[in-house]
Amino acid sequence: MGVTYKYFGAPNGATAARVPISMRPEELGGDELGMGGMFSKIKPETMAAMVLTGIEGIPLHKVPPLELVVLHPDYAVVKLPMTVVDPLRGVGEESVGAAAFIWSTVPDRGGPRDAYTVYQLLHEWQDFSHRLHEAGHQAYCLVWP
């Protein structure tokens, strides 16, 4: 059994830290990735690297680390840097398509395998990044086994 990830937005770390208790960010004034709160097998580190290298062209070794918000024996909450979320708001279809193709060719990384599935995922992330920006929220990820 692997690790599961749930991406959500919240106004601050204190609010994000309370999300695992109810598992519903909207109860705390937050937002979730995907309709009805999507659970994912895609690591936040992978998502950060994909956006920053595939869309922004930043070398992999310069991708900033995730910030640990809560470490509990049963789960963790990490904060994704805004440099991961913000670039998605401004890119066009061509960049999303190119990034999806590149990501689909990377071996041994888990997650979606074909370019179209990655393309759909990136569009969901793009919508999520717009909602986060409009709400003034940061991106977080709940991680649990």
JSON list of N, CA, C and O in Angstrom, two decimals, residues 4-9 23-26 31-42 47 103 112 117-128 131 140-144:
[
{"chain": "A", "resi": 4, "resn": "THR", "atom": "N", "xyz": [-0.82, 8.30, 0.06]},
{"chain": "A", "resi": 4, "resn": "THR", "atom": "CA", "xyz": [-1.86, 9.05, -0.64]},
{"chain": "A", "resi": 4, "resn": "THR", "atom": "C", "xyz": [-1.70, 10.52, -0.33]},
{"chain": "A", "resi": 4, "resn": "THR", "atom": "O", "xyz": [-1.29, 10.89, 0.77]},
{"chain": "A", "resi": 5, "resn": "TYR", "atom": "N", "xyz": [-2.04, 11.33, -1.32]},
{"chain": "A", "resi": 5, "resn": "TYR", "atom": "CA", "xyz": [-1.89, 12.78, -1.20]},
{"chain": "A", "resi": 5, "resn": "TYR", "atom": "C", "xyz": [-3.22, 13.45, -1.49]},
{"chain": "A", "resi": 5, "resn": "TYR", "atom": "O", "xyz": [-3.96, 13.03, -2.36]},
{"chain": "A", "resi": 6, "resn": "LYS", "atom": "N", "xyz": [-3.52, 14.50, -0.74]},
{"chain": "A", "resi": 6, "resn": "LYS", "atom": "CA", "xyz": [-4.71, 15.31, -0.99]},
{"chain": "A", "resi": 6, "resn": "LYS", "atom": "C", "xyz": [-4.27, 16.76, -1.00]},
{"chain": "A", "resi": 6, "resn": "LYS", "atom": "O", "xyz": [-3.78, 17.27, 0.01]},
{"chain": "A", "resi": 7, "resn": "TYR", "atom": "N", "xyz": [-4.42, 17.40, -2.13]},
{"chain": "A", "resi": 7, "resn": "TYR", "atom": "CA", "xyz": [-3.99, 18.79, -2.30]},
{"chain": "A", "resi": 7, "resn": "TYR", "atom": "C", "xyz": [-5.14, 19.72, -1.97]},
{"chain": "A", "resi": 7, "resn": "TYR", "atom": "O", "xyz": [-6.28, 19.48, -2.34]},
{"chain": "A", "resi": 8, "resn": "PHE", "atom": "N", "xyz": [-4.82, 20.79, -1.26]},
{"chain": "A", "resi": 8, "resn": "PHE", "atom": "CA", "xyz": [-5.85, 21.76, -0.88]},
{"chain": "A", "resi": 8, "resn": "PHE", "atom": "C", "xyz": [-5.23, 23.13, -0.68]},
{"chain": "A", "resi": 8, "resn": "PHE", "atom": "O", "xyz": [-4.02, 23.27, -0.55]},
{"chain": "A", "resi": 9, "resn": "GLY", "atom": "N", "xyz": [-6.09, 24.12, -0.66]},
{"chain": "A", "resi": 9, "resn": "GLY", "atom": "CA", "xyz": [-5.65, 25.48, -0.39]},
{"chain": "A", "resi": 9, "resn": "GLY", "atom": "C", "xyz": [-6.19, 25.94, 0.94]},
{"chain": "A", "resi": 9, "resn": "GLY", "atom": "O", "xyz": [-7.27, 25.51, 1.36]},
{"chain": "A", "resi": 23, "resn": "MET", "atom": "N", "xyz": [-10.67, 16.37, 7.36]},
{"chain": "A", "resi": 23, "resn": "MET", "atom": "CA", "xyz": [-10.41, 15.97, 5.98]},
{"chain": "A", "resi": 23, "resn": "MET", "atom": "C", "xyz": [-11.19, 16.83, 4.98]},
{"chain": "A", "resi": 23, "resn": "MET", "atom": "O", "xyz": [-11.23, 16.53, 3.81]},
{"chain": "A", "resi": 24, "resn": "ARG", "atom": "N", "xyz": [-11.83, 17.89, 5.43]},
{"chain": "A", "resi": 24, "resn": "ARG", "atom": "CA", "xyz": [-12.61, 18.74, 4.53]},
{"chain": "A", "resi": 24, "resn": "ARG", "atom": "C", "xyz": [-12.12, 20.18, 4.63]},
{"chain": "A", "resi": 24, "resn": "ARG", "atom": "O", "xyz": [-12.55, 20.92, 5.51]},
{"chain": "A", "resi": 25, "resn": "PRO", "atom": "N", "xyz": [-11.23, 20.61, 3.73]},
{"chain": "A", "resi": 25, "resn": "PRO", "atom": "CA", "xyz": [-10.73, 21.98, 3.79]},
{"chain": "A", "resi": 25, "resn": "PRO", "atom": "C", "xyz": [-11.83, 23.04, 3.73]},
{"chain": "A", "resi": 25, "resn": "PRO", "atom": "O", "xyz": [-11.70, 24.09, 4.36]},
{"chain": "A", "resi": 26, "resn": "GLU", "atom": "N", "xyz": [-12.91, 22.78, 2.99]},
{"chain": "A", "resi": 26, "resn": "GLU", "atom": "CA", "xyz": [-13.94, 23.80, 2.86]},
{"chain": "A", "resi": 26, "resn": "GLU", "atom": "C", "xyz": [-14.59, 24.14, 4.20]},
{"chain": "A", "resi": 26, "resn": "GLU", "atom": "O", "xyz": [-15.10, 25.23, 4.39]},
{"chain": "A", "resi": 31, "resn": "ASP", "atom": "N", "xyz": [-10.03, 25.22, 0.07]},
{"chain": "A", "resi": 31, "resn": "ASP", "atom": "CA", "xyz": [-10.45, 24.73, -1.24]},
{"chain": "A", "resi": 31, "resn": "ASP", "atom": "C", "xyz": [-9.68, 23.45, -1.51]},
{"chain": "A", "resi": 31, "resn": "ASP", "atom": "O", "xyz": [-8.61, 23.23, -0.95]},
{"chain": "A", "resi": 32, "resn": "GLU", "atom": "N", "xyz": [-10.22, 22.58, -2.38]},
{"chain": "A", "resi": 32, "resn": "GLU", "atom": "CA", "xyz": [-9.53, 21.34, -2.70]},
{"chain": "A", "resi": 32, "resn": "GLU", "atom": "C", "xyz": [-9.24, 21.26, -4.19]},
{"chain": "A", "resi": 32, "resn": "GLU", "atom": "O", "xyz": [-9.96, 21.84, -5.01]},
{"chain": "A", "resi": 33, "resn": "LEU", "atom": "N", "xyz": [-8.22, 20.51, -4.53]},
{"chain": "A", "resi": 33, "resn": "LEU", "atom": "CA", "xyz": [-7.91, 20.26, -5.93]},
{"chain": "A", "resi": 33, "resn": "LEU", "atom": "C", "xyz": [-8.92, 19.27, -6.48]},
{"chain": "A", "resi": 33, "resn": "LEU", "atom": "O", "xyz": [-9.17, 18.23, -5.87]},
{"chain": "A", "resi": 34, "resn": "GLY", "atom": "N", "xyz": [-9.48, 19.56, -7.62]},
{"chain": "A", "resi": 34, "resn": "GLY", "atom": "CA", "xyz": [-10.42, 18.64, -8.26]},
{"chain": "A", "resi": 34, "resn": "GLY", "atom": "C", "xyz": [-11.81, 18.74, -7.68]},
{"chain": "A", "resi": 34, "resn": "GLY", "atom": "O", "xyz": [-12.02, 19.31, -6.62]},
{"chain": "A", "resi": 35, "resn": "MET", "atom": "N", "xyz": [-12.74, 18.19, -8.38]},
{"chain": "A", "resi": 35, "resn": "MET", "atom": "CA", "xyz": [-14.13, 18.21, -7.92]},
{"chain": "A", "resi": 35, "resn": "MET", "atom": "C", "xyz": [-14.30, 17.22, -6.76]},
{"chain": "A", "resi": 35, "resn": "MET", "atom": "O", "xyz": [-13.94, 16.07, -6.87]},
{"chain": "A", "resi": 36, "resn": "GLY", "atom": "N", "xyz": [-14.82, 17.72, -5.67]},
{"chain": "A", "resi": 36, "resn": "GLY", "atom": "CA", "xyz": [-15.08, 16.84, -4.53]},
{"chain": "A", "resi": 36, "resn": "GLY", "atom": "C", "xyz": [-13.84, 16.38, -3.80]},
{"chain": "A", "resi": 36, "resn": "GLY", "atom": "O", "xyz": [-13.88, 15.45, -3.02]},
{"chain": "A", "resi": 37, "resn": "GLY", "atom": "N", "xyz": [-12.70, 17.02, -4.02]},
{"chain": "A", "resi": 37, "resn": "GLY", "atom": "CA", "xyz": [-11.49, 16.65, -3.31]},
{"chain": "A", "resi": 37, "resn": "GLY", "atom": "C", "xyz": [-10.83, 15.44, -3.90]},
{"chain": "A", "resi": 37, "resn": "GLY", "atom": "O", "xyz": [-11.22, 14.32, -3.66]},
{"chain": "A", "resi": 38, "resn": "MET", "atom": "N", "xyz": [-9.83, 15.66, -4.71]},
{"chain": "A", "resi": 38, "resn": "MET", "atom": "CA", "xyz": [-9.17, 14.58, -5.42]},
{"chain": "A", "resi": 38, "resn": "MET", "atom": "C", "xyz": [-8.06, 13.98, -4.56]},
{"chain": "A", "resi": 38, "resn": "MET", "atom": "O", "xyz": [-7.26, 14.72, -4.00]},
{"chain": "A", "resi": 39, "resn": "PHE", "atom": "N", "xyz": [-8.03, 12.68, -4.47]},
{"chain": "A", "resi": 39, "resn": "PHE", "atom": "CA", "xyz": [-6.93, 11.99, -3.82]},
{"chain": "A", "resi": 39, "resn": "PHE", "atom": "C", "xyz": [-5.97, 11.58, -4.92]},
{"chain": "A", "resi": 39, "resn": "PHE", "atom": "O", "xyz": [-6.40, 11.20, -6.00]},
{"chain": "A", "resi": 40, "resn": "SER", "atom": "N", "xyz": [-4.71, 11.65, -4.65]},
{"chain": "A", "resi": 40, "resn": "SER", "atom": "CA", "xyz": [-3.73, 11.44, -5.71]},
{"chain": "A", "resi": 40, "resn": "SER", "atom": "C", "xyz": [-2.60, 10.55, -5.22]},
{"chain": "A", "resi": 40, "resn": "SER", "atom": "O", "xyz": [-2.36, 10.41, -4.03]},
{"chain": "A", "resi": 41, "resn": "LYS", "atom": "N", "xyz": [-1.91, 9.95, -6.17]},
{"chain": "A", "resi": 41, "resn": "LYS", "atom": "CA", "xyz": [-0.69, 9.20, -5.87]},
{"chain": "A", "resi": 41, "resn": "LYS", "atom": "C", "xyz": [0.54, 9.98, -6.33]},
{"chain": "A", "resi": 41, "resn": "LYS", "atom": "O", "xyz": [1.65, 9.49, -6.30]},
{"chain": "A", "resi": 42, "resn": "ILE", "atom": "N", "xyz": [0.31, 11.21, -6.77]},
{"chain": "A", "resi": 42, "resn": "ILE", "atom": "CA", "xyz": [1.42, 12.03, -7.28]},
{"chain": "A", "resi": 42, "resn": "ILE", "atom": "C", "xyz": [2.01, 12.83, -6.13]},
{"chain": "A", "resi": 42, "resn": "ILE", "atom": "O", "xyz": [1.33, 13.62, -5.47]},
{"chain": "A", "resi": 47, "resn": "MET", "atom": "N", "xyz": [5.15, 17.05, -8.41]},
{"chain": "A", "resi": 47, "resn": "MET", "atom": "CA", "xyz": [4.36, 18.15, -8.98]},
{"chain": "A", "resi": 47, "resn": "MET", "atom": "C", "xyz": [5.19, 19.42, -9.04]},
{"chain": "A", "resi": 47, "resn": "MET", "atom": "O", "xyz": [5.19, 20.12, -10.05]},
{"chain": "A", "resi": 103, "resn": "TRP", "atom": "N", "xyz": [6.41, 15.31, -19.36]},
{"chain": "A", "resi": 103, "resn": "TRP", "atom": "CA", "xyz": [6.18, 14.55, -18.15]},
{"chain": "A", "resi": 103, "resn": "TRP", "atom": "C", "xyz": [5.83, 13.10, -18.47]},
{"chain": "A", "resi": 103, "resn": "TRP", "atom": "O", "xyz": [6.25, 12.18, -17.79]},
{"chain": "A", "resi": 112, "resn": "PRO", "atom": "N", "xyz": [0.31, 9.56, -13.68]},
{"chain": "A", "resi": 112, "resn": "PRO", "atom": "CA", "xyz": [-0.22, 9.30, -15.02]},
{"chain": "A", "resi": 112, "resn": "PRO", "atom": "C", "xyz": [0.88, 8.97, -16.02]},
{"chain": "A", "resi": 112, "resn": "PRO", "atom": "O", "xyz": [1.96, 9.51, -15.95]},
{"chain": "A", "resi": 117, "resn": "THR", "atom": "N", "xyz": [-3.62, 12.27, -20.20]},
{"chain": "A", "resi": 117, "resn": "THR", "atom": "CA", "xyz": [-3.99, 12.23, -18.78]},
{"chain": "A", "resi": 117, "resn": "THR", "atom": "C", "xyz": [-3.21, 13.30, -18.01]},
{"chain": "A", "resi": 117, "resn": "THR", "atom": "O", "xyz": [-3.77, 13.99, -17.15]},
{"chain": "A", "resi": 118, "resn": "VAL", "atom": "N", "xyz": [-1.93, 13.46, -18.33]},
{"chain": "A", "resi": 118, "resn": "VAL", "atom": "CA", "xyz": [-1.12, 14.49, -17.69]},
{"chain": "A", "resi": 118, "resn": "VAL", "atom": "C", "xyz": [-1.64, 15.88, -18.05]},
{"chain": "A", "resi": 118, "resn": "VAL", "atom": "O", "xyz": [-1.73, 16.78, -17.21]},
{"chain": "A", "resi": 119, "resn": "TYR", "atom": "N", "xyz": [-2.03, 16.05, -19.29]},
{"chain": "A", "resi": 119, "resn": "TYR", "atom": "CA", "xyz": [-2.59, 17.32, -19.78]},
{"chain": "A", "resi": 119, "resn": "TYR", "atom": "C", "xyz": [-3.84, 17.67, -18.97]},
{"chain": "A", "resi": 119, "resn": "TYR", "atom": "O", "xyz": [-3.99, 18.81, -18.52]},
{"chain": "A", "resi": 120, "resn": "GLN", "atom": "N", "xyz": [-4.73, 16.69, -18.78]},
{"chain": "A", "resi": 120, "resn": "GLN", "atom": "CA", "xyz": [-5.94, 16.93, -17.98]},
{"chain": "A", "resi": 120, "resn": "GLN", "atom": "C", "xyz": [-5.58, 17.29, -16.54]},
{"chain": "A", "resi": 120, "resn": "GLN", "atom": "O", "xyz": [-6.17, 18.19, -15.95]},
{"chain": "A", "resi": 121, "resn": "LEU", "atom": "N", "xyz": [-4.61, 16.58, -15.98]},
{"chain": "A", "resi": 121, "resn": "LEU", "atom": "CA", "xyz": [-4.16, 16.85, -14.62]},
{"chain": "A", "resi": 121, "resn": "LEU", "atom": "C", "xyz": [-3.62, 18.28, -14.50]},
{"chain": "A", "resi": 121, "resn": "LEU", "atom": "O", "xyz": [-3.96, 19.02, -13.57]},
{"chain": "A", "resi": 122, "resn": "LEU", "atom": "N", "xyz": [-2.81, 18.69, -15.46]},
{"chain": "A", "resi": 122, "resn": "LEU", "atom": "CA", "xyz": [-2.25, 20.05, -15.42]},
{"chain": "A", "resi": 122, "resn": "LEU", "atom": "C", "xyz": [-3.35, 21.10, -15.54]},
{"chain": "A", "resi": 122, "resn": "LEU", "atom": "O", "xyz": [-3.26, 22.17, -14.92]},
{"chain": "A", "resi": 123, "resn": "HIS", "atom": "N", "xyz": [-4.38, 20.82, -16.31]},
{"chain": "A", "resi": 123, "resn": "HIS", "atom": "CA", "xyz": [-5.51, 21.76, -16.39]},
{"chain": "A", "resi": 123, "resn": "HIS", "atom": "C", "xyz": [-6.26, 21.85, -15.07]},
{"chain": "A", "resi": 123, "resn": "HIS", "atom": "O", "xyz": [-6.68, 22.94, -14.67]},
{"chain": "A", "resi": 124, "resn": "GLU", "atom": "N", "xyz": [-6.41, 20.72, -14.39]},
{"chain": "A", "resi": 124, "resn": "GLU", "atom": "CA", "xyz": [-7.04, 20.76, -13.06]},
{"chain": "A", "resi": 124, "resn": "GLU", "atom": "C", "xyz": [-6.19, 21.59, -12.10]},
{"chain": "A", "resi": 124, "resn": "GLU", "atom": "O", "xyz": [-6.72, 22.38, -11.32]},
{"chain": "A", "resi": 125, "resn": "TRP", "atom": "N", "xyz": [-4.88, 21.43, -12.18]},
{"chain": "A", "resi": 125, "resn": "TRP", "atom": "CA", "xyz": [-3.97, 22.22, -11.36]},
{"chain": "A", "resi": 125, "resn": "TRP", "atom": "C", "xyz": [-4.04, 23.69, -11.74]},
{"chain": "A", "resi": 125, "resn": "TRP", "atom": "O", "xyz": [-3.94, 24.57, -10.88]},
{"chain": "A", "resi": 126, "resn": "GLN", "atom": "N", "xyz": [-4.19, 23.97, -13.02]},
{"chain": "A", "resi": 126, "resn": "GLN", "atom": "CA", "xyz": [-4.29, 25.36, -13.47]},
{"chain": "A", "resi": 126, "resn": "GLN", "atom": "C", "xyz": [-5.54, 26.02, -12.89]},
{"chain": "A", "resi": 126, "resn": "GLN", "atom": "O", "xyz": [-5.48, 27.13, -12.37]},
{"chain": "A", "resi": 127, "resn": "ASP", "atom": "N", "xyz": [-6.67, 25.31, -12.94]},
{"chain": "A", "resi": 127, "resn": "ASP", "atom": "CA", "xyz": [-7.90, 25.83, -12.34]},
{"chain": "A", "resi": 127, "resn": "ASP", "atom": "C", "xyz": [-7.73, 26.03, -10.84]},
{"chain": "A", "resi": 127, "resn": "ASP", "atom": "O", "xyz": [-8.15, 27.05, -10.28]},
{"chain": "A", "resi": 128, "resn": "PHE", "atom": "N", "xyz": [-7.10, 25.07, -10.19]},
{"chain": "A", "resi": 128, "resn": "PHE", "atom": "CA", "xyz": [-6.83, 25.14, -8.76]},
{"chain": "A", "resi": 128, "resn": "PHE", "atom": "C", "xyz": [-5.97, 26.36, -8.44]},
{"chain": "A", "resi": 128, "resn": "PHE", "atom": "O", "xyz": [-6.26, 27.10, -7.49]},
{"chain": "A", "resi": 131, "resn": "ARG", "atom": "N", "xyz": [-8.06, 29.49, -8.50]},
{"chain": "A", "resi": 131, "resn": "ARG", "atom": "CA", "xyz": [-8.91, 29.60, -7.31]},
{"chain": "A", "resi": 131, "resn": "ARG", "atom": "C", "xyz": [-8.09, 30.01, -6.09]},
{"chain": "A", "resi": 131, "resn": "ARG", "atom": "O", "xyz": [-8.53, 30.84, -5.29]},
{"chain": "A", "resi": 140, "resn": "TYR", "atom": "N", "xyz": [-1.34, 23.49, -0.15]},
{"chain": "A", "resi": 140, "resn": "TYR", "atom": "CA", "xyz": [-0.87, 22.51, 0.83]},
{"chain": "A", "resi": 140, "resn": "TYR", "atom": "C", "xyz": [-1.19, 21.12, 0.36]},
{"chain": "A", "resi": 140, "resn": "TYR", "atom": "O", "xyz": [-2.02, 20.91, -0.52]},
{"chain": "A", "resi": 141, "resn": "CYS", "atom": "N", "xyz": [-0.53, 20.15, 0.97]},
{"chain": "A", "resi": 141, "resn": "CYS", "atom": "CA", "xyz": [-0.79, 18.75, 0.64]},
{"chain": "A", "resi": 141, "resn": "CYS", "atom": "C", "xyz": [-0.82, 17.94, 1.93]},
{"chain": "A", "resi": 141, "resn": "CYS", "atom": "O", "xyz": [0.10, 18.01, 2.74]},
{"chain": "A", "resi": 142, "resn": "LEU", "atom": "N", "xyz": [-1.90, 17.19, 2.08]},
{"chain": "A", "resi": 142, "resn": "LEU", "atom": "CA", "xyz": [-2.05, 16.25, 3.18]},
{"chain": "A", "resi": 142, "resn": "LEU", "atom": "C", "xyz": [-1.48, 14.92, 2.71]},
{"chain": "A", "resi": 142, "resn": "LEU", "atom": "O", "xyz": [-1.86, 14.42, 1.65]},
{"chain": "A", "resi": 143, "resn": "VAL", "atom": "N", "xyz": [-0.57, 14.36, 3.47]},
{"chain": "A", "resi": 143, "resn": "VAL", "atom": "CA", "xyz": [0.12, 13.13, 3.11]},
{"chain": "A", "resi": 143, "resn": "VAL", "atom": "C", "xyz": [-0.15, 12.09, 4.18]},
{"chain": "A", "resi": 143, "resn": "VAL", "atom": "O", "xyz": [0.04, 12.37, 5.36]},
{"chain": "A", "resi": 144, "resn": "TRP", "atom": "N", "xyz": [-0.62, 10.92, 3.75]},
{"chain": "A", "resi": 144, "resn": "TRP", "atom": "CA", "xyz": [-0.80, 9.85, 4.75]},
{"chain": "A", "resi": 144, "resn": "TRP", "atom": "C", "xyz": [-0.65, 8.48, 4.10]},
{"chain": "A", "resi": 144, "resn": "TRP", "atom": "O", "xyz": [-0.88, 8.35, 2.90]}
]
